[in-house]
Amino acid sequence: MCGIVGYLGHKNAAEVIVDGLSKLEYRGYDSAGIAVVNEGKLEVRKFKGRLSVLAEDIEKNNLEGNLGIGHTRWATHGEPSDVNSHPHYNQDKTIAVVHNGIIENYMELKEELKSEGIEFKSETDTEVIAHLVDKYYKGNLLDAVYKAVSKLRGAYALGVICKDNEKELVAVRKDSPLIAGVGEGENFIASDIPALLKYTKKVYFLENEEVVHIKDNELKIYDSERNLVEKEIYDVKWDIEAASKGGYDSFMLKEINEQPEGVKNTLERRLDDDGNIVLEGIKISKEELEKINKIYIVACGTAYHAGLLGKNALEKYLKVPVISDIASEFRYNENFVDENSLVILVSQSGETADTLAVLRDVKEKGAKVLAITNVVGSSISREADEVFYTWAGPEIAVASTKAYTTQITSLYMIALNFALAKGTISEEYYKEIINKMKKLPEKIEEIISKQEKIKDIAKKIVSKEHVFFLGRGVDYSLAMEGSLKLKEVSYIHSEAFAAGELKHGTIALIEGETPVIAIATQEKLFEKMVSNMQEVKARGAFVISIAQQHNESVEKVSDEVIYIPNCDDMLVPILAVIPMQLLAYYVSTMKGLDVDKPRNLAKSVTVE
Ligand code: AGP
């Protein structure tokens, strides 16, 4: 998820574009760049780092010109660096391209272009587009872009300019968001509304495979067959703040709503034509898998909680003992890591100090290190032996939500592939569970569509001082995450208990009206959970249960029930966490707290 902006008009393009990109940094902020055409010359400036690096450079070395395209990056192919930053351009530096999305067939196109003598400068998928447009360019930029995109497979929002066409910009949308903006004597393209709002509120929302052609003062839109498309212009009512949150009140709520897309991207972009998972970036052979006799999953906070579910899947599928631990403890405990160990590190930011320190410790002990992270080019992704990216897109809110569900999805994909390679699961089961995983995004949407119920329940616990979460098995791991979410954004004291432990002490905390969130999603443990819920109910607890739709008998022991769509017990944690994220969100906002920036917390903890 990157941000692109394009401009043709009477203002200084660099100024307009850098300003627009500053409103899109929530889409990616690891590198930024711009290309401007002025007096028949194409000038490209691009740098690793926040947009401010580019802005400072332009401040020092002015950039003239009324035509330009710009980009703020969230790396997927090629780690953040000056050369991998956008815009990318052709060999003669006459054509420049900015891109948001992923070109799935870029390797084959790259080999083809290389065989035609093209030399590549970057590791990105995007650079192939600049060379393809150049290949087809015979003076008509729109023509060349149409021919180039006809070769592409994947998702792309593109902005293309050429030094020979000083009054022309071409943009294309397929699967990645792109809008076009109409101003007084100026026209714009951008990934999202916030980039344009300062200059115009008149925008076109582009459909898939539509092409924008800005020429001189005119903006025209064509379909994939080059037919002119008449479109209704939309008058935006939002202010910039609201727009960068996509119309949501906060990044946390926006990111909760982005989980269907995050899980879909993390899974489906790794399925080959036969529906098998391709773990690109992981080259652990069958022989190495055979040699591994201990697996560790180490992380912090929410990532640790995702690791607990990974432990369950790896043990179930691979039949190997898995130790899951928090990094700040693991690094000082006896951990028996050696050359036959696989250490999986989970980290959204890829910069968490304790997790990074574990990486360095276990590498010294000869272990194989596999990182699951959301940030390409992060320290952990660079130092690990193998890296698997969650494709959740940038997570801005401190309280981690979409990173958690995409981390679990990633851990399940790795467990399934390792087990299939090792022969500890059948090809049939492998296909069956992947087909069930593909249905998760729509089930998440179904839960999110029922959030009014969760909002009502939040009203019943907002004034409480203590809230307890109960679960057995994977539901206990889920209870830990639910409790952390509530704690970190509402400041209410909450704890997660293994339900079977209640009678060994913790039930002493239960008194009249104490809210207890009981997670009962596992078939084989359902009856046991119901009896634990009766135990706390008998002591006066206000029981809010989370259960699968078909388990209506839970109503007998609950004051409130949040049903989630029926689902395979292995996959249900990815669904059951959503109501708890929403509950924490609503309690926090009802308390008037800053849900995106909770007190005492930081998005990435880079100190021990
Ligand atoms: C979760 O909501 C918190 N932001 C925090 O516990 C976080 O999960 C932890 O700091 C780990 O961060 P990481 O995934 O970036 O390593």
PDB file of N, CA and C in Angstrom, residues 517-596:
ATOM      1  N   ILE A 517     -15.864 -11.790  30.034  1.00  0.00           N
ATOM      2  CA  ILE A 517     -16.023 -12.083  28.599  1.00  0.00           C
ATOM      3  C   ILE A 517     -15.525 -13.503  28.392  1.00  0.00           C
ATOM      4  N   ALA A 518     -16.472 -14.384  28.091  1.00  0.00           N
ATOM      5  CA  ALA A 518     -16.158 -15.819  27.988  1.00  0.00           C
ATOM      6  C   ALA A 518     -16.104 -16.215  26.526  1.00  0.00           C
ATOM      7  N   ILE A 519     -14.956 -16.706  26.090  1.00  0.00           N
ATOM      8  CA  ILE A 519     -14.771 -17.078  24.685  1.00  0.00           C
ATOM      9  C   ILE A 519     -14.928 -18.593  24.582  1.00  0.00           C
ATOM     10  N   ALA A 520     -15.979 -19.023  23.885  1.00  0.00           N
ATOM     11  CA  ALA A 520     -16.320 -20.461  23.815  1.00  0.00           C
ATOM     12  C   ALA A 520     -16.508 -20.850  22.365  1.00  0.00           C
ATOM     13  N   THR A 521     -15.416 -20.868  21.614  1.00  0.00           N
ATOM     14  CA  THR A 521     -15.540 -21.114  20.165  1.00  0.00           C
ATOM     15  C   THR A 521     -15.136 -22.519  19.761  1.00  0.00           C
ATOM     16  N   GLN A 522     -14.501 -23.274  20.683  1.00  0.00           N
ATOM     17  CA  GLN A 522     -13.943 -24.579  20.332  1.00  0.00           C
ATOM     18  C   GLN A 522     -14.931 -25.706  20.649  1.00  0.00           C
ATOM     19  N   GLU A 523     -15.318 -26.491  19.639  1.00  0.00           N
ATOM     20  CA  GLU A 523     -16.313 -27.572  19.827  1.00  0.00           C
ATOM     21  C   GLU A 523     -15.915 -28.505  20.964  1.00  0.00           C
ATOM     22  N   LYS A 524     -14.645 -28.994  20.890  1.00  0.00           N
ATOM     23  CA  LYS A 524     -14.270 -30.057  21.852  1.00  0.00           C
ATOM     24  C   LYS A 524     -14.215 -29.530  23.278  1.00  0.00           C
ATOM     25  N   LEU A 525     -14.161 -28.213  23.469  1.00  0.00           N
ATOM     26  CA  LEU A 525     -14.064 -27.653  24.837  1.00  0.00           C
ATOM     27  C   LEU A 525     -15.336 -26.908  25.230  1.00  0.00           C
ATOM     28  N   PHE A 526     -16.333 -26.943  24.346  1.00  0.00           N
ATOM     29  CA  PHE A 526     -17.520 -26.104  24.567  1.00  0.00           C
ATOM     30  C   PHE A 526     -18.215 -26.435  25.878  1.00  0.00           C
ATOM     31  N   GLU A 527     -18.473 -27.718  26.112  1.00  0.00           N
ATOM     32  CA  GLU A 527     -19.197 -28.107  27.341  1.00  0.00           C
ATOM     33  C   GLU A 527     -18.412 -27.661  28.574  1.00  0.00           C
ATOM     34  N   LYS A 528     -17.116 -27.869  28.536  1.00  0.00           N
ATOM     35  CA  LYS A 528     -16.264 -27.485  29.677  1.00  0.00           C
ATOM     36  C   LYS A 528     -16.382 -25.972  29.903  1.00  0.00           C
ATOM     37  N   MET A 529     -16.352 -25.208  28.806  1.00  0.00           N
ATOM     38  CA  MET A 529     -16.437 -23.740  28.943  1.00  0.00           C
ATOM     39  C   MET A 529     -17.783 -23.341  29.545  1.00  0.00           C
ATOM     40  N   VAL A 530     -18.863 -24.025  29.116  1.00  0.00           N
ATOM     41  CA  VAL A 530     -20.196 -23.686  29.644  1.00  0.00           C
ATOM     42  C   VAL A 530     -20.222 -23.895  31.158  1.00  0.00           C
ATOM     43  N   SER A 531     -19.578 -24.968  31.620  1.00  0.00           N
ATOM     44  CA  SER A 531     -19.613 -25.173  33.087  1.00  0.00           C
ATOM     45  C   SER A 531     -18.759 -24.103  33.792  1.00  0.00           C
ATOM     46  N   ASN A 532     -17.690 -23.650  33.186  1.00  0.00           N
ATOM     47  CA  ASN A 532     -16.914 -22.560  33.807  1.00  0.00           C
ATOM     48  C   ASN A 532     -17.712 -21.269  33.833  1.00  0.00           C
ATOM     49  N   MET A 533     -18.515 -21.081  32.779  1.00  0.00           N
ATOM     50  CA  MET A 533     -19.340 -19.864  32.754  1.00  0.00           C
ATOM     51  C   MET A 533     -20.412 -19.946  33.839  1.00  0.00           C
ATOM     52  N   GLN A 534     -20.920 -21.179  34.096  1.00  0.00           N
ATOM     53  CA  GLN A 534     -21.907 -21.341  35.186  1.00  0.00           C
ATOM     54  C   GLN A 534     -21.246 -20.988  36.519  1.00  0.00           C
ATOM     55  N   GLU A 535     -19.958 -21.372  36.665  1.00  0.00           N
ATOM     56  CA  GLU A 535     -19.237 -21.096  37.925  1.00  0.00           C
ATOM     57  C   GLU A 535     -19.205 -19.588  38.199  1.00  0.00           C
ATOM     58  N   VAL A 536     -18.833 -18.776  37.183  1.00  0.00           N
ATOM     59  CA  VAL A 536     -18.715 -17.330  37.439  1.00  0.00           C
ATOM     60  C   VAL A 536     -20.107 -16.696  37.528  1.00  0.00           C
ATOM     61  N   LYS A 537     -21.034 -17.263  36.749  1.00  0.00           N
ATOM     62  CA  LYS A 537     -22.414 -16.741  36.797  1.00  0.00           C
ATOM     63  C   LYS A 537     -22.972 -16.904  38.210  1.00  0.00           C
ATOM     64  N   ALA A 538     -22.651 -18.067  38.805  1.00  0.00           N
ATOM     65  CA  ALA A 538     -23.151 -18.364  40.158  1.00  0.00           C
ATOM     66  C   ALA A 538     -22.608 -17.372  41.185  1.00  0.00           C
ATOM     67  N   ARG A 539     -21.465 -16.726  40.855  1.00  0.00           N
ATOM     68  CA  ARG A 539     -20.909 -15.722  41.779  1.00  0.00           C
ATOM     69  C   ARG A 539     -21.330 -14.315  41.380  1.00  0.00           C
ATOM     70  N   GLY A 540     -22.312 -14.216  40.466  1.00  0.00           N
ATOM     71  CA  GLY A 540     -22.892 -12.909  40.143  1.00  0.00           C
ATOM     72  C   GLY A 540     -22.268 -12.198  38.957  1.00  0.00           C
ATOM     73  N   ALA A 541     -21.376 -12.885  38.221  1.00  0.00           N
ATOM     74  CA  ALA A 541     -20.705 -12.222  37.082  1.00  0.00           C
ATOM     75  C   ALA A 541     -21.709 -11.836  36.005  1.00  0.00           C
ATOM     76  N   PHE A 542     -21.385 -10.761  35.261  1.00  0.00           N
ATOM     77  CA  PHE A 542     -22.178 -10.362  34.079  1.00  0.00           C
ATOM     78  C   PHE A 542     -21.437 -10.986  32.895  1.00  0.00           C
ATOM     79  N   VAL A 543     -21.997 -12.066  32.370  1.00  0.00           N
ATOM     80  CA  VAL A 543     -21.277 -12.879  31.377  1.00  0.00           C
ATOM     81  C   VAL A 543     -21.610 -12.453  29.951  1.00  0.00           C
ATOM     82  N   ILE A 544     -20.551 -12.082  29.229  1.00  0.00           N
ATOM     83  CA  ILE A 544     -20.675 -11.744  27.801  1.00  0.00           C
ATOM     84  C   ILE A 544     -19.931 -12.859  27.064  1.00  0.00           C
ATOM     85  N   SER A 545     -20.637 -13.665  26.293  1.00  0.00           N
ATOM     86  CA  SER A 545     -19.924 -14.772  25.639  1.00  0.00           C
ATOM     87  C   SER A 545     -19.754 -14.542  24.149  1.00  0.00           C
ATOM     88  N   ILE A 546     -18.689 -15.129  23.622  1.00  0.00           N
ATOM     89  CA  ILE A 546     -18.422 -15.110  22.183  1.00  0.00           C
ATOM     90  C   ILE A 546     -18.447 -16.566  21.742  1.00  0.00           C
ATOM     91  N   ALA A 547     -19.382 -16.904  20.836  1.00  0.00           N
ATOM     92  CA  ALA A 547     -19.547 -18.308  20.431  1.00  0.00           C
ATOM     93  C   ALA A 547     -19.933 -18.400  18.969  1.00  0.00           C
ATOM     94  N   GLN A 548     -19.746 -19.612  18.405  1.00  0.00           N
ATOM     95  CA  GLN A 548     -20.139 -19.815  17.013  1.00  0.00           C
ATOM     96  C   GLN A 548     -21.674 -19.858  16.927  1.00  0.00           C
ATOM     97  N   GLN A 549     -22.189 -19.429  15.784  1.00  0.00           N
ATOM     98  CA  GLN A 549     -23.638 -19.264  15.590  1.00  0.00           C
ATOM     99  C   GLN A 549     -24.433 -20.494  16.020  1.00  0.00           C
ATOM    100  N   HIS A 550     -23.889 -21.687  15.755  1.00  0.00           N
ATOM    101  CA  HIS A 550     -24.699 -22.904  16.014  1.00  0.00           C
ATOM    102  C   HIS A 550     -24.696 -23.307  17.478  1.00  0.00           C
ATOM    103  N   ASN A 551     -23.946 -22.619  18.316  1.00  0.00           N
ATOM    104  CA  ASN A 551     -23.904 -22.993  19.744  1.00  0.00           C
ATOM    105  C   ASN A 551     -24.829 -22.124  20.588  1.00  0.00           C
ATOM    106  N   GLU A 552     -26.120 -22.131  20.249  1.00  0.00           N
ATOM    107  CA  GLU A 552     -27.067 -21.243  20.946  1.00  0.00           C
ATOM    108  C   GLU A 552     -27.298 -21.626  22.405  1.00  0.00           C
ATOM    109  N   SER A 553     -26.892 -22.816  22.772  1.00  0.00           N
ATOM    110  CA  SER A 553     -27.105 -23.220  24.182  1.00  0.00           C
ATOM    111  C   SER A 553     -26.285 -22.333  25.131  1.00  0.00           C
ATOM    112  N   VAL A 554     -25.353 -21.571  24.554  1.00  0.00           N
ATOM    113  CA  VAL A 554     -24.531 -20.682  25.396  1.00  0.00           C
ATOM    114  C   VAL A 554     -25.390 -19.593  26.031  1.00  0.00           C
ATOM    115  N   GLU A 555     -26.561 -19.351  25.428  1.00  0.00           N
ATOM    116  CA  GLU A 555     -27.428 -18.263  25.935  1.00  0.00           C
ATOM    117  C   GLU A 555     -27.890 -18.558  27.362  1.00  0.00           C
ATOM    118  N   LYS A 556     -27.948 -19.863  27.680  1.00  0.00           N
ATOM    119  CA  LYS A 556     -28.448 -20.244  29.020  1.00  0.00           C
ATOM    120  C   LYS A 556     -27.534 -19.703  30.131  1.00  0.00           C
ATOM    121  N   VAL A 557     -26.251 -19.536  29.801  1.00  0.00           N
ATOM    122  CA  VAL A 557     -25.301 -19.123  30.857  1.00  0.00           C
ATOM    123  C   VAL A 557     -24.700 -17.743  30.545  1.00  0.00           C
ATOM    124  N   SER A 558     -25.377 -16.971  29.690  1.00  0.00           N
ATOM    125  CA  SER A 558     -24.804 -15.665  29.308  1.00  0.00           C
ATOM    126  C   SER A 558     -25.835 -14.546  29.490  1.00  0.00           C
ATOM    127  N   ASP A 559     -25.334 -13.349  29.799  1.00  0.00           N
ATOM    128  CA  ASP A 559     -26.205 -12.173  29.834  1.00  0.00           C
ATOM    129  C   ASP A 559     -26.253 -11.546  28.441  1.00  0.00           C
ATOM    130  N   GLU A 560     -25.148 -11.651  27.729  1.00  0.00           N
ATOM    131  CA  GLU A 560     -25.068 -11.168  26.345  1.00  0.00           C
ATOM    132  C   GLU A 560     -24.300 -12.207  25.536  1.00  0.00           C
ATOM    133  N   VAL A 561     -24.699 -12.436  24.309  1.00  0.00           N
ATOM    134  CA  VAL A 561     -23.954 -13.357  23.428  1.00  0.00           C
ATOM    135  C   VAL A 561     -23.582 -12.627  22.139  1.00  0.00           C
ATOM    136  N   ILE A 562     -22.300 -12.702  21.791  1.00  0.00           N
ATOM    137  CA  ILE A 562     -21.854 -12.183  20.492  1.00  0.00           C
ATOM    138  C   ILE A 562     -21.570 -13.415  19.630  1.00  0.00           C
ATOM    139  N   TYR A 563     -22.433 -13.635  18.635  1.00  0.00           N
ATOM    140  CA  TYR A 563     -22.233 -14.801  17.773  1.00  0.00           C
ATOM    141  C   TYR A 563     -21.264 -14.454  16.640  1.00  0.00           C
ATOM    142  N   ILE A 564     -20.418 -15.427  16.303  1.00  0.00           N
ATOM    143  CA  ILE A 564     -19.571 -15.284  15.115  1.00  0.00           C
ATOM    144  C   ILE A 564     -19.977 -16.375  14.133  1.00  0.00           C
ATOM    145  N   PRO A 565     -19.780 -16.137  12.817  1.00  0.00           N
ATOM    146  CA  PRO A 565     -20.210 -17.141  11.834  1.00  0.00           C
ATOM    147  C   PRO A 565     -19.563 -18.498  12.109  1.00  0.00           C
ATOM    148  N   ASN A 566     -20.286 -19.579  11.849  1.00  0.00           N
ATOM    149  CA  ASN A 566     -19.711 -20.917  12.037  1.00  0.00           C
ATOM    150  C   ASN A 566     -18.433 -21.049  11.220  1.00  0.00           C
ATOM    151  N   CYS A 567     -17.470 -21.749  11.793  1.00  0.00           N
ATOM    152  CA  CYS A 567     -16.157 -21.800  11.128  1.00  0.00           C
ATOM    153  C   CYS A 567     -15.359 -22.958  11.700  1.00  0.00           C
ATOM    154  N   ASP A 568     -14.377 -23.436  10.966  1.00  0.00           N
ATOM    155  CA  ASP A 568     -13.514 -24.520  11.430  1.00  0.00           C
ATOM    156  C   ASP A 568     -12.826 -24.084  12.727  1.00  0.00           C
ATOM    157  N   ASP A 569     -12.764 -24.945  13.718  1.00  0.00           N
ATOM    158  CA  ASP A 569     -12.174 -24.584  15.018  1.00  0.00           C
ATOM    159  C   ASP A 569     -10.776 -23.994  14.897  1.00  0.00           C
ATOM    160  N   MET A 570     -10.017 -24.485  13.897  1.00  0.00           N
ATOM    161  CA  MET A 570      -8.637 -23.978  13.723  1.00  0.00           C
ATOM    162  C   MET A 570      -8.641 -22.519  13.305  1.00  0.00           C
ATOM    163  N   LEU A 571      -9.618 -22.125  12.507  1.00  0.00           N
ATOM    164  CA  LEU A 571      -9.617 -20.790  11.899  1.00  0.00           C
ATOM    165  C   LEU A 571     -10.417 -19.778  12.715  1.00  0.00           C
ATOM    166  N   VAL A 572     -11.241 -20.258  13.635  1.00  0.00           N
ATOM    167  CA  VAL A 572     -12.178 -19.362  14.317  1.00  0.00           C
ATOM    168  C   VAL A 572     -11.496 -18.236  15.107  1.00  0.00           C
ATOM    169  N   PRO A 573     -10.233 -18.411  15.601  1.00  0.00           N
ATOM    170  CA  PRO A 573      -9.607 -17.286  16.309  1.00  0.00           C
ATOM    171  C   PRO A 573      -9.508 -16.015  15.468  1.00  0.00           C
ATOM    172  N   ILE A 574      -9.341 -16.171  14.144  1.00  0.00           N
ATOM    173  CA  ILE A 574      -9.213 -14.988  13.281  1.00  0.00           C
ATOM    174  C   ILE A 574     -10.536 -14.210  13.258  1.00  0.00           C
ATOM    175  N   LEU A 575     -11.628 -14.882  13.551  1.00  0.00           N
ATOM    176  CA  LEU A 575     -12.948 -14.234  13.599  1.00  0.00           C
ATOM    177  C   LEU A 575     -13.253 -13.732  15.007  1.00  0.00           C
ATOM    178  N   ALA A 576     -12.973 -14.586  15.993  1.00  0.00           N
ATOM    179  CA  ALA A 576     -13.431 -14.296  17.365  1.00  0.00           C
ATOM    180  C   ALA A 576     -12.741 -13.086  17.977  1.00  0.00           C
ATOM    181  N   VAL A 577     -11.575 -12.690  17.451  1.00  0.00           N
ATOM    182  CA  VAL A 577     -10.892 -11.527  18.023  1.00  0.00           C
ATOM    183  C   VAL A 577     -11.569 -10.206  17.616  1.00  0.00           C
ATOM    184  N   ILE A 578     -12.264 -10.215  16.478  1.00  0.00           N
ATOM    185  CA  ILE A 578     -12.838  -8.971  15.943  1.00  0.00           C
ATOM    186  C   ILE A 578     -13.804  -8.313  16.945  1.00  0.00           C
ATOM    187  N   PRO A 579     -14.771  -9.071  17.525  1.00  0.00           N
ATOM    188  CA  PRO A 579     -15.673  -8.435  18.509  1.00  0.00           C
ATOM    189  C   PRO A 579     -14.908  -7.820  19.687  1.00  0.00           C
ATOM    190  N   MET A 580     -13.780  -8.432  20.069  1.00  0.00           N
ATOM    191  CA  MET A 580     -13.038  -7.902  21.225  1.00  0.00           C
ATOM    192  C   MET A 580     -12.269  -6.636  20.839  1.00  0.00           C
ATOM    193  N   GLN A 581     -11.816  -6.570  19.561  1.00  0.00           N
ATOM    194  CA  GLN A 581     -11.177  -5.339  19.098  1.00  0.00           C
ATOM    195  C   GLN A 581     -12.203  -4.203  19.115  1.00  0.00           C
ATOM    196  N   LEU A 582     -13.408  -4.516  18.606  1.00  0.00           N
ATOM    197  CA  LEU A 582     -14.461  -3.489  18.533  1.00  0.00           C
ATOM    198  C   LEU A 582     -14.915  -3.072  19.930  1.00  0.00           C
ATOM    199  N   LEU A 583     -15.000  -4.045  20.834  1.00  0.00           N
ATOM    200  CA  LEU A 583     -15.415  -3.737  22.216  1.00  0.00           C
ATOM    201  C   LEU A 583     -14.423  -2.748  22.840  1.00  0.00           C
ATOM    202  N   ALA A 584     -13.135  -3.050  22.687  1.00  0.00           N
ATOM    203  CA  ALA A 584     -12.099  -2.158  23.239  1.00  0.00           C
ATOM    204  C   ALA A 584     -12.216  -0.770  22.600  1.00  0.00           C
ATOM    205  N   TYR A 585     -12.431  -0.753  21.291  1.00  0.00           N
ATOM    206  CA  TYR A 585     -12.543   0.514  20.566  1.00  0.00           C
ATOM    207  C   TYR A 585     -13.702   1.348  21.108  1.00  0.00           C
ATOM    208  N   TYR A 586     -14.882   0.713  21.248  1.00  0.00           N
ATOM    209  CA  TYR A 586     -16.062   1.478  21.684  1.00  0.00           C
ATOM    210  C   TYR A 586     -15.939   1.925  23.142  1.00  0.00           C
ATOM    211  N   VAL A 587     -15.394   1.079  24.000  1.00  0.00           N
ATOM    212  CA  VAL A 587     -15.229   1.489  25.408  1.00  0.00           C
ATOM    213  C   VAL A 587     -14.284   2.686  25.475  1.00  0.00           C
ATOM    214  N   SER A 588     -13.209   2.631  24.711  1.00  0.00           N
ATOM    215  CA  SER A 588     -12.232   3.727  24.716  1.00  0.00           C
ATOM    216  C   SER A 588     -12.860   5.026  24.226  1.00  0.00           C
ATOM    217  N   THR A 589     -13.581   4.966  23.093  1.00  0.00           N
ATOM    218  CA  THR A 589     -14.166   6.209  22.552  1.00  0.00           C
ATOM    219  C   THR A 589     -15.284   6.715  23.454  1.00  0.00           C
ATOM    220  N   MET A 590     -16.006   5.793  24.106  1.00  0.00           N
ATOM    221  CA  MET A 590     -17.063   6.236  25.039  1.00  0.00           C
ATOM    222  C   MET A 590     -16.447   6.940  26.250  1.00  0.00           C
ATOM    223  N   LYS A 591     -15.191   6.586  26.553  1.00  0.00           N
ATOM    224  CA  LYS A 591     -14.511   7.254  27.668  1.00  0.00           C
ATOM    225  C   LYS A 591     -13.825   8.525  27.185  1.00  0.00           C
ATOM    226  N   GLY A 592     -13.984   8.827  25.869  1.00  0.00           N
ATOM    227  CA  GLY A 592     -13.410  10.069  25.315  1.00  0.00           C
ATOM    228  C   GLY A 592     -11.894  10.029  25.232  1.00  0.00           C
ATOM    229  N   LEU A 593     -11.317   8.838  25.124  1.00  0.00           N
ATOM    230  CA  LEU A 593      -9.858   8.706  25.076  1.00  0.00           C
ATOM    231  C   LEU A 593      -9.361   8.768  23.632  1.00  0.00           C
ATOM    232  N   ASP A 594      -8.058   9.080  23.454  1.00  0.00           N
ATOM    233  CA  ASP A 594      -7.464   9.076  22.117  1.00  0.00           C
ATOM    234  C   ASP A 594      -7.119   7.630  21.776  1.00  0.00           C
ATOM    235  N   VAL A 595      -8.032   6.952  21.099  1.00  0.00           N
ATOM    236  CA  VAL A 595      -7.883   5.505  20.875  1.00  0.00           C
ATOM    237  C   VAL A 595      -6.669   5.169  20.005  1.00  0.00           C
ATOM    238  N   ASP A 596      -6.227   6.102  19.161  1.00  0.00           N
ATOM    239  CA  ASP A 596      -5.091   5.814  18.276  1.00  0.00           C
ATOM    240  C   ASP A 596      -3.744   5.990  18.970  1.00  0.00           C
TER     241      ASP A 596
END
